[in-house]
PDB file of C-alpha atoms and ligand atoms in Angstrom:
ATOM      1  CA  MET O   1     121.714 108.486 153.989  1.00 52.00           C
ATOM      2  CA  ASP O   2     122.654 108.429 150.315  1.00 45.00           C
ATOM      3  CA  LYS O   3     120.067 105.722 149.768  1.00 47.00           C
ATOM      4  CA  LEU O   4     117.384 108.305 150.494  1.00 49.00           C
ATOM      5  CA  LEU O   5     118.394 110.132 147.326  1.00 46.00           C
ATOM      6  CA  GLN O   6     117.140 107.195 145.257  1.00 53.00           C
ATOM      7  CA  HIS O   7     113.492 107.976 146.096  1.00 58.00           C
ATOM      8  CA  SER O   8     111.475 109.824 143.474  1.00 61.00           C
ATOM      9  CA  SER O   9     109.327 111.612 146.050  1.00 80.00           C
ATOM     10  CA  TYR O  10     109.229 112.124 149.792  1.00 91.00           C
ATOM     11  CA  ILE O  11     106.718 113.355 152.293  1.00 92.00           C
ATOM     12  CA  CYS O  12     106.850 115.545 155.367  1.00 94.00           C
ATOM     13  CA  ILE O  13     106.523 113.229 158.366  1.00 94.00           C
ATOM     14  CA  ASN O  14     104.658 115.931 160.331  1.00 93.00           C
ATOM     15  CA  CYS O  15     101.820 116.821 157.971  1.00 91.00           C
ATOM     16  CA  GLY O  16     102.099 114.267 155.146  1.00 88.00           C
ATOM     17  CA  SER O  17     102.671 116.865 152.374  1.00 89.00           C
ATOM     18  CA  LYS O  18     104.988 116.056 149.487  1.00 90.00           C
ATOM     19  CA  VAL O  19     108.502 117.475 149.562  1.00 91.00           C
ATOM     20  CA  GLU O  20     111.129 117.377 146.821  1.00 89.00           C
ATOM     21  CA  ASN O  21     114.103 116.492 148.999  1.00 88.00           C
ATOM     22  CA  LEU O  22     114.716 115.664 152.621  1.00 89.00           C
ATOM     23  CA  PHE O  23     118.050 117.470 152.689  1.00 88.00           C
ATOM     24  CA  ARG O  24     120.486 119.394 150.542  1.00 85.00           C
ATOM     25  CA  LYS O  25     124.096 118.361 150.407  1.00 81.00           C
ATOM     26  CA  TYR O  26     126.567 121.236 150.165  1.00 81.00           C
ATOM     27  CA  SER O  27     129.704 119.155 150.577  1.00 79.00           C
ATOM     28  CA  PRO O  28     130.563 115.561 151.620  1.00 76.00           C
ATOM     29  CA  THR O  29     130.317 116.595 155.268  1.00 77.00           C
ATOM     30  CA  VAL O  30     127.821 119.470 155.172  1.00 81.00           C
ATOM     31  CA  LEU O  31     124.127 119.034 154.589  1.00 81.00           C
ATOM     32  CA  LYS O  32     120.985 120.896 155.586  1.00 87.00           C
ATOM     33  CA  LEU O  33     117.636 119.300 156.322  1.00 91.00           C
ATOM     34  CA  THR O  34     114.747 120.578 154.201  1.00 90.00           C
ATOM     35  CA  ASN O  35     111.789 122.373 155.768  1.00 93.00           C
ATOM     36  CA  CYS O  36     108.248 121.546 154.711  1.00 93.00           C
ATOM     37  CA  GLU O  37     106.594 124.365 152.741  1.00 91.00           C
ATOM     38  CA  LYS O  38     103.225 123.663 154.330  1.00 92.00           C
ATOM     39  CA  CYS O  39     103.943 123.264 158.055  1.00 92.00           C
ATOM     40  CA  HIS O  40     107.406 124.924 157.990  1.00 92.00           C
ATOM     41  CA  ARG O  41     108.922 122.222 160.187  1.00 94.00           C
ATOM     42  CA  VAL O  42     111.860 119.954 159.336  1.00 94.00           C
ATOM     43  CA  ALA O  43     110.403 117.533 156.775  1.00 93.00           C
ATOM     44  CA  ASP O  44     112.043 114.390 158.198  1.00 93.00           C
ATOM     45  CA  LYS O  45     114.191 114.703 161.299  1.00 93.00           C
ATOM     46  CA  TYR O  46     114.819 110.930 161.318  1.00 93.00           C
ATOM     47  CA  VAL O  47     117.269 111.343 158.438  1.00 89.00           C
ATOM     48  CA  GLU O  48     119.829 112.406 161.030  1.00 88.00           C
ATOM     49  CA  TYR O  49     118.733 110.041 163.776  1.00 90.00           C
ATOM     50  CA  ASP O  50     120.151 106.705 164.752  1.00 90.00           C
ATOM     51  CA  VAL O  51     117.978 103.681 163.967  1.00 89.00           C
ATOM     52  CA  ILE O  52     117.462 102.960 167.680  1.00 93.00           C
ATOM     53  CA  ILE O  53     115.666 106.330 168.075  1.00 94.00           C
ATOM     54  CA  ILE O  54     113.346 105.387 165.213  1.00 93.00           C
ATOM     55  CA  ILE O  55     112.636 102.019 166.867  1.00 92.00           C
ATOM     56  CA  ILE O  56     111.844 103.734 170.194  1.00 94.00           C
ATOM     57  CA  ASP O  57     109.420 106.089 168.430  1.00 94.00           C
ATOM     58  CA  LEU O  58     107.800 103.107 166.710  1.00 93.00           C
ATOM     59  CA  ILE O  59     107.350 101.476 170.140  1.00 93.00           C
ATOM     60  CA  LEU O  60     105.820 104.748 171.372  1.00 95.00           C
ATOM     61  CA  LEU O  61     103.357 104.560 168.465  1.00 94.00           C
ATOM     62  CA  GLN O  62     104.525 107.754 166.758  1.00 94.00           C
ATOM     63  CA  GLN O  63     102.909 108.189 163.348  1.00 93.00           C
ATOM     64  CA  ARG O  64     105.909 110.256 162.223  1.00 94.00           C
ATOM     65  CA  ALA O  65     108.177 107.238 162.622  1.00 95.00           C
ATOM     66  CA  TYR O  66     105.803 105.135 160.510  1.00 93.00           C
ATOM     67  CA  ARG O  67     105.707 107.855 157.821  1.00 93.00           C
ATOM     68  CA  HIS O  68     109.498 107.843 157.722  1.00 93.00           C
ATOM     69  CA  ILE O  69     109.665 104.036 157.351  1.00 91.00           C
ATOM     70  CA  LEU O  70     106.908 103.836 154.753  1.00 88.00           C
ATOM     71  CA  PHE O  71     107.627 106.840 152.543  1.00 89.00           C
ATOM     72  CA  ASN O  72     111.151 108.112 153.139  1.00 91.00           C
ATOM     73  CA  SER O  73     113.326 105.049 153.628  1.00 87.00           C
ATOM     74  CA  ASN O  74     114.483 102.143 151.519  1.00 82.00           C
ATOM     75  CA  TYR O  75     113.449  99.444 153.934  1.00 76.00           C
ATOM     76  CA  LYS O  76     114.559  96.144 152.357  1.00 77.00           C
ATOM     77  CA  ASN O  77     114.076  93.536 155.082  1.00 81.00           C
ATOM     78  CA  LEU O  78     110.368  93.062 154.526  1.00 84.00           C
ATOM     79  CA  TRP O  79     110.604  89.362 153.703  1.00 88.00           C
ATOM     80  CA  LYS O  80     112.925  88.617 156.612  1.00 91.00           C
ATOM     81  CA  LEU O  81     110.756  90.477 159.114  1.00 91.00           C
ATOM     82  CA  SER O  82     107.594  88.805 157.799  1.00 92.00           C
ATOM     83  CA  VAL O  83     109.139  85.333 158.057  1.00 93.00           C
ATOM     84  CA  ILE O  84     110.445  85.946 161.616  1.00 93.00           C
ATOM     85  CA  ILE O  85     107.046  87.238 162.761  1.00 93.00           C
ATOM     86  CA  LEU O  86     105.377  84.254 161.120  1.00 93.00           C
ATOM     87  CA  LEU O  87     107.735  81.826 162.888  1.00 93.00           C
ATOM     88  CA  ILE O  88     107.128  83.430 166.302  1.00 91.00           C
ATOM     89  CA  ASP O  89     103.383  83.413 165.687  1.00 90.00           C
ATOM     90  CA  THR O  90     103.544  79.756 164.686  1.00 90.00           C
ATOM     91  CA  TYR O  91     105.609  78.829 167.731  1.00 88.00           C
ATOM     92  CA  ILE O  92     103.075  80.514 170.041  1.00 85.00           C
ATOM     93  CA  ASP O  93     100.155  78.676 168.445  1.00 84.00           C
ATOM     94  CA  TRP O  94     102.083  75.410 168.394  1.00 84.00           C
ATOM     95  CA  SER O  95     102.915  75.588 172.115  1.00 80.00           C
ATOM     96  CA  SER O  96      99.298  76.560 172.949  1.00 77.00           C
ATOM     97  CA  TYR O  97      98.090  73.679 170.808  1.00 74.00           C
ATOM     98  CA  ASN O  98     100.334  71.242 172.693  1.00 72.00           C
ATOM     99  CA  LYS O  99      99.127  72.526 176.058  1.00 70.00           C
ATOM    100  CA  TYR O 100      95.522  72.252 174.934  1.00 64.00           C
ATOM    101  CA  TYR O 101      95.990  68.583 174.137  1.00 63.00           C
ATOM    102  CA  GLY O 102      97.821  67.838 177.371  1.00 55.00           C
ATOM    103  CA  PHE O 103     101.198  67.141 175.801  1.00 53.00           C
ATOM    104  CA  LYS O 104     102.722  69.863 177.976  1.00 50.00           C
ATOM    105  CA  LYS O 105     105.967  69.964 176.141  1.00 51.00           C
ATOM    106  CA  ILE O 106     107.580  72.613 174.026  1.00 49.00           C
ATOM    107  CA  GLN O 107     110.469  70.441 172.893  1.00 51.00           C
ATOM    108  CA  TYR O 108     110.119  68.825 169.522  1.00 51.00           C
ATOM    109  CA  ASP O 109     110.483  65.110 170.273  1.00 52.00           C
ATOM    110  CA  GLY O 110     108.557  63.298 167.608  1.00 50.00           C
ATOM    111  CA  ASP O 111     106.182  61.345 169.828  1.00 54.00           C
ATOM    112  CA  TYR O 112     103.212  62.663 167.929  1.00 54.00           C
ATOM    113  CA  ASP O 113     102.584  64.245 164.571  1.00 61.00           C
ATOM    114  CA  ASN O 114     105.940  65.769 163.609  1.00 66.00           C
ATOM    115  CA  PHE O 115     104.301  67.982 161.023  1.00 77.00           C
ATOM    116  CA  ASP O 116     102.055  69.878 163.437  1.00 80.00           C
ATOM    117  CA  PHE O 117     104.423  72.856 163.494  1.00 84.00           C
ATOM    118  CA  TYR O 118     104.461  73.083 159.702  1.00 88.00           C
ATOM    119  CA  LYS O 119     100.700  72.659 159.475  1.00 85.00           C
ATOM    120  CA  ILE O 120     100.198  75.497 161.936  1.00 86.00           C
ATOM    121  CA  GLY O 121     102.792  77.509 159.967  1.00 89.00           C
ATOM    122  CA  ILE O 122     100.800  77.075 156.755  1.00 89.00           C
ATOM    123  CA  LYS O 123      97.617  78.000 158.585  1.00 86.00           C
ATOM    124  CA  ASN O 124      99.238  81.171 159.944  1.00 88.00           C
ATOM    125  CA  SER O 125     100.576  82.078 156.495  1.00 91.00           C
ATOM    126  CA  ILE O 126      97.068  81.851 155.063  1.00 89.00           C
ATOM    127  CA  ARG O 127      95.659  83.775 158.004  1.00 88.00           C
ATOM    128  CA  THR O 128      98.237  86.560 157.584  1.00 91.00           C
ATOM    129  CA  LEU O 129      97.625  86.709 153.838  1.00 92.00           C
ATOM    130  CA  VAL O 130      93.872  86.998 154.422  1.00 91.00           C
ATOM    131  CA  PHE O 131      94.519  89.809 156.893  1.00 93.00           C
ATOM    132  CA  VAL O 132      96.783  91.784 154.536  1.00 94.00           C
ATOM    133  CA  ILE O 133      94.487  91.260 151.526  1.00 94.00           C
ATOM    134  CA  THR O 134      91.434  92.365 153.540  1.00 94.00           C
ATOM    135  CA  VAL O 135      93.217  95.537 154.691  1.00 95.00           C
ATOM    136  CA  TYR O 136      94.417  96.146 151.116  1.00 95.00           C
ATOM    137  CA  LEU O 137      90.908  95.771 149.636  1.00 95.00           C
ATOM    138  CA  HIS O 138      89.530  98.199 152.222  1.00 94.00           C
ATOM    139  CA  THR O 139      92.317 100.629 151.326  1.00 95.00           C
ATOM    140  CA  ILE O 140      91.536 100.429 147.607  1.00 95.00           C
ATOM    141  CA  LEU O 141      87.875 101.109 148.393  1.00 94.00           C
ATOM    142  CA  TYR O 142      88.882 104.120 150.504  1.00 93.00           C
ATOM    143  CA  CYS O 143      91.252 105.528 147.868  1.00 92.00           C
ATOM    144  CA  LYS O 144      88.804 105.029 144.975  1.00 91.00           C
ATOM    145  CA  THR O 145      85.930 106.574 146.900  1.00 92.00           C
ATOM    146  CA  LEU O 146      87.947 109.670 147.844  1.00 89.00           C
ATOM    147  CA  LYS O 147      89.749 109.704 144.457  1.00 87.00           C
ATOM    148  CA  ARG O 148      93.179 109.512 146.063  1.00 86.00           C
ATOM    149  CA  LYS O 149      96.283 107.824 144.766  1.00 84.00           C
ATOM    150  CA  VAL O 150      95.860 104.067 145.268  1.00 84.00           C
ATOM    151  CA  VAL O 151      98.314 102.558 147.741  1.00 87.00           C
ATOM    152  CA  SER O 152     100.137  99.462 146.506  1.00 89.00           C
ATOM    153  CA  PHE O 153      99.820  96.003 148.048  1.00 92.00           C
ATOM    154  CA  LYS O 154     103.497  96.109 148.977  1.00 90.00           C
ATOM    155  CA  GLU O 155     103.046  99.348 150.908  1.00 89.00           C
ATOM    156  CA  VAL O 156     100.132  97.885 152.885  1.00 93.00           C
ATOM    157  CA  TRP O 157     102.118  94.709 153.557  1.00 92.00           C
ATOM    158  CA  LYS O 158     105.150  96.769 154.589  1.00 90.00           C
ATOM    159  CA  ILE O 159     103.272  98.940 157.079  1.00 91.00           C
ATOM    160  CA  LEU O 160     101.435  95.962 158.587  1.00 93.00           C
ATOM    161  CA  SER O 161     104.657  93.949 158.944  1.00 92.00           C
ATOM    162  CA  VAL O 162     106.582  96.778 160.587  1.00 92.00           C
ATOM    163  CA  SER O 163     103.672  97.539 162.929  1.00 93.00           C
ATOM    164  CA  SER O 164     103.558  93.870 164.016  1.00 93.00           C
ATOM    165  CA  PHE O 165     106.942  94.140 165.741  1.00 90.00           C
ATOM    166  CA  GLY O 166     105.090  93.704 169.073  1.00 91.00           C
ATOM    167  CA  THR O 167     105.067  89.970 168.246  1.00 91.00           C
ATOM    168  CA  PHE O 168     108.646  89.893 169.572  1.00 91.00           C
ATOM    169  CA  PHE O 169     107.274  90.681 173.048  1.00 90.00           C
ATOM    170  CA  PHE O 170     105.647  87.235 173.056  1.00 87.00           C
ATOM    171  CA  LEU O 171     109.050  85.545 173.309  1.00 85.00           C
ATOM    172  CA  PRO O 172     109.945  86.513 176.915  1.00 84.00           C
ATOM    173  CA  VAL O 173     106.351  85.791 177.933  1.00 79.00           C
ATOM    174  CA  LEU O 174     106.605  82.285 176.503  1.00 76.00           C
ATOM    175  CA  ILE O 175     110.006  81.598 178.015  1.00 76.00           C
ATOM    176  CA  TRP O 176     109.681  83.041 181.532  1.00 74.00           C
ATOM    177  CA  ASP O 177     106.032  83.613 182.208  1.00 63.00           C
ATOM    178  CA  ILE O 178     104.536  80.221 183.010  1.00 63.00           C
ATOM    179  CA  GLY O 179     101.174  80.117 184.724  1.00 69.00           C
ATOM    180  CA  VAL O 180      97.739  81.655 184.654  1.00 68.00           C
ATOM    181  CA  HIS O 181      99.084  85.153 183.960  1.00 76.00           C
ATOM    182  CA  GLN O 182     100.563  84.079 180.641  1.00 77.00           C
ATOM    183  CA  GLU O 183      97.243  84.340 178.817  1.00 80.00           C
ATOM    184  CA  ILE O 184      96.619  87.797 180.289  1.00 84.00           C
ATOM    185  CA  HIS O 185     100.045  88.998 179.141  1.00 85.00           C
ATOM    186  CA  LYS O 186      99.485  87.523 175.694  1.00 85.00           C
ATOM    187  CA  PHE O 187      96.180  89.382 175.480  1.00 89.00           C
ATOM    188  CA  ILE O 188      97.830  92.696 176.474  1.00 91.00           C
ATOM    189  CA  ILE O 189     100.508  92.210 173.798  1.00 92.00           C
ATOM    190  CA  LEU O 190      97.832  91.433 171.215  1.00 91.00           C
ATOM    191  CA  VAL O 191      96.004  94.674 172.094  1.00 94.00           C
ATOM    192  CA  TYR O 192      99.313  96.554 171.730  1.00 95.00           C
ATOM    193  CA  ILE O 193      99.933  95.001 168.297  1.00 95.00           C
ATOM    194  CA  ILE O 194      96.433  96.006 167.158  1.00 94.00           C
ATOM    195  CA  LEU O 195      97.073  99.578 168.387  1.00 95.00           C
ATOM    196  CA  SER O 196     100.389  99.637 166.475  1.00 95.00           C
ATOM    197  CA  GLN O 197      98.684  98.431 163.309  1.00 95.00           C
ATOM    198  CA  LEU O 198      95.962 101.019 163.767  1.00 95.00           C
ATOM    199  CA  THR O 199      98.532 103.806 164.190  1.00 94.00           C
ATOM    200  CA  ALA O 200     100.463 102.623 161.143  1.00 94.00           C
ATOM    201  CA  TYR O 201      97.358 102.230 158.990  1.00 94.00           C
ATOM    202  CA  MET O 202      96.219 105.763 159.800  1.00 94.00           C
ATOM    203  CA  VAL O 203      99.403 106.960 158.077  1.00 91.00           C
ATOM    204  CA  ILE O 204      98.160 105.427 154.814  1.00 89.00           C
ATOM    205  CA  VAL O 205      94.661 106.910 155.030  1.00 89.00           C
ATOM    206  CA  ASP O 206      95.695 110.367 156.274  1.00 84.00           C
ATOM    207  CA  GLY O 207      94.533 109.888 159.841  1.00 78.00           C
ATOM    208  CA  ALA O 208      90.962 108.726 159.121  1.00 87.00           C
ATOM    209  CA  LYS O 209      90.349 107.226 162.565  1.00 91.00           C
ATOM    210  CA  ILE O 210      86.900 105.679 162.195  1.00 93.00           C
ATOM    211  CA  TRP O 211      87.810 104.101 158.857  1.00 94.00           C
ATOM    212  CA  SER O 212      91.073 102.753 160.263  1.00 94.00           C
ATOM    213  CA  ILE O 213      89.348 101.183 163.283  1.00 95.00           C
ATOM    214  CA  TYR O 214      86.697  99.661 161.015  1.00 94.00           C
ATOM    215  CA  THR O 215      89.317  98.291 158.566  1.00 94.00           C
ATOM    216  CA  ILE O 216      91.585  96.751 161.193  1.00 94.00           C
ATOM    217  CA  LEU O 217      88.705  95.213 163.171  1.00 93.00           C
ATOM    218  CA  MET O 218      87.056  93.831 160.036  1.00 91.00           C
ATOM    219  CA  SER O 219      90.366  92.337 158.895  1.00 92.00           C
ATOM    220  CA  TYR O 220      90.885  90.708 162.296  1.00 91.00           C
ATOM    221  CA  THR O 221      87.354  89.310 162.119  1.00 89.00           C
ATOM    222  CA  PHE O 222      88.030  87.726 158.717  1.00 85.00           C
ATOM    223  CA  LYS O 223      91.333  86.387 159.956  1.00 82.00           C
ATOM    224  CA  THR O 224      89.659  84.828 163.016  1.00 83.00           C
ATOM    225  CA  ILE O 225      86.922  83.236 160.921  1.00 82.00           C
ATOM    226  CA  ILE O 226      89.569  81.600 158.714  1.00 72.00           C
ATOM    227  CA  PHE O 227      91.532  80.485 161.792  1.00 67.00           C
ATOM    228  CA  ASN O 228      88.478  78.964 163.501  1.00 72.00           C
ATOM    229  CA  TYR O 229      87.444  77.142 160.365  1.00 69.00           C
ATOM    230  CA  TYR O 230      90.921  75.719 159.826  1.00 61.00           C
ATOM    231  CA  TYR O 231      91.444  74.937 163.531  1.00 60.00           C
ATOM    232  CA  ASP O 232      88.130  73.082 163.898  1.00 60.00           C
ATOM    233  CA  HIS O 233      88.733  71.223 160.659  1.00 61.00           C
ATOM    234  CA  ALA O 234      92.356  70.303 161.514  1.00 55.00           C
ATOM    235  CA  THR O 235      91.412  69.305 165.074  1.00 54.00           C
ATOM    236  CA  SER O 236      88.689  66.941 163.937  1.00 53.00           C
ATOM    237  CA  VAL O 237      91.055  65.341 161.382  1.00 49.00           C
ATOM    238  CA  ILE O 238      93.838  64.904 163.978  1.00 47.00           C
ATOM    239  CA  MET O 239      91.436  63.478 166.578  1.00 47.00           C
ATOM    240  CA  LEU O 240      90.007  61.117 163.996  1.00 45.00           C
ATOM    241  CA  SER O 241      93.503  59.930 162.980  1.00 44.00           C
ATOM    242  CA  ASP O 242      94.416  59.466 166.686  1.00 43.00           C
ATOM    243  CA  SER O 243      91.299  57.391 167.228  1.00 40.00           C
ATOM    244  CA  ILE O 244      92.122  55.213 164.241  1.00 39.00           C
ATOM    245  CA  SER O 245      95.746  54.705 165.349  1.00 38.00           C
ATOM    246  CA  LEU O 246      94.555  53.742 168.859  1.00 36.00           C
ATOM    247  CA  GLY O 247      92.121  51.257 167.342  1.00 36.00           C
ATOM    248  CA  TYR O 248      88.916  52.987 168.476  1.00 37.00           C
TER     249      TYR O 248
HETATM  250 ZN1  LIG Z   1     104.801 119.454 156.812  1.00 51.45          ZN
END
């Protein structure tokens, strides 16, 4: 909790107004949570809550939980979370890629191009970067147009990474759900991730729904265009190299 004192400014997680402090400490064991001057509610109740409660509220798509993470906490595992999400994403694409080409194996055995996983990893890194940059550029446009304080790239990256936690739900689907329903479950999880990102992004733009939907959908469109271009290009190169190695 002491780490919260290092912030220069905080916001009320209920209405988004600025508050000076989240709590006042009267003694090492006694503290009182601050009330917001605008909405008169406790500015950030999560200060007292266990992290598991915050995670549950994130799963339930509560904007207040996202406000707490983005503005009132010193969240330092951004890189780690981003890398883990990237690895899961890459694994999903890699296994789908293998199925598509009839290899039907998840195990890495070296019978074909051993660098496929890394190539797909690079592709996903670029795709993610394009997504974050597109959202960031839309946010700058929004802030400049409405003459609001411009949100930093790190803040946009942070909120998009945290709101992509639904990627973890792909793991049980990949491990236990084999069959025609797998694609349906993957689609449902993808829709959930998009809803999480939408909820989180609305925190940055003060609940502007239409703009948030437009920004997230546009960013996904750009991301998909990049993916399709890379995928088609990579596929044709791999097929060409296979043909050459088989002597066709
Ligand atoms: Zn308030």
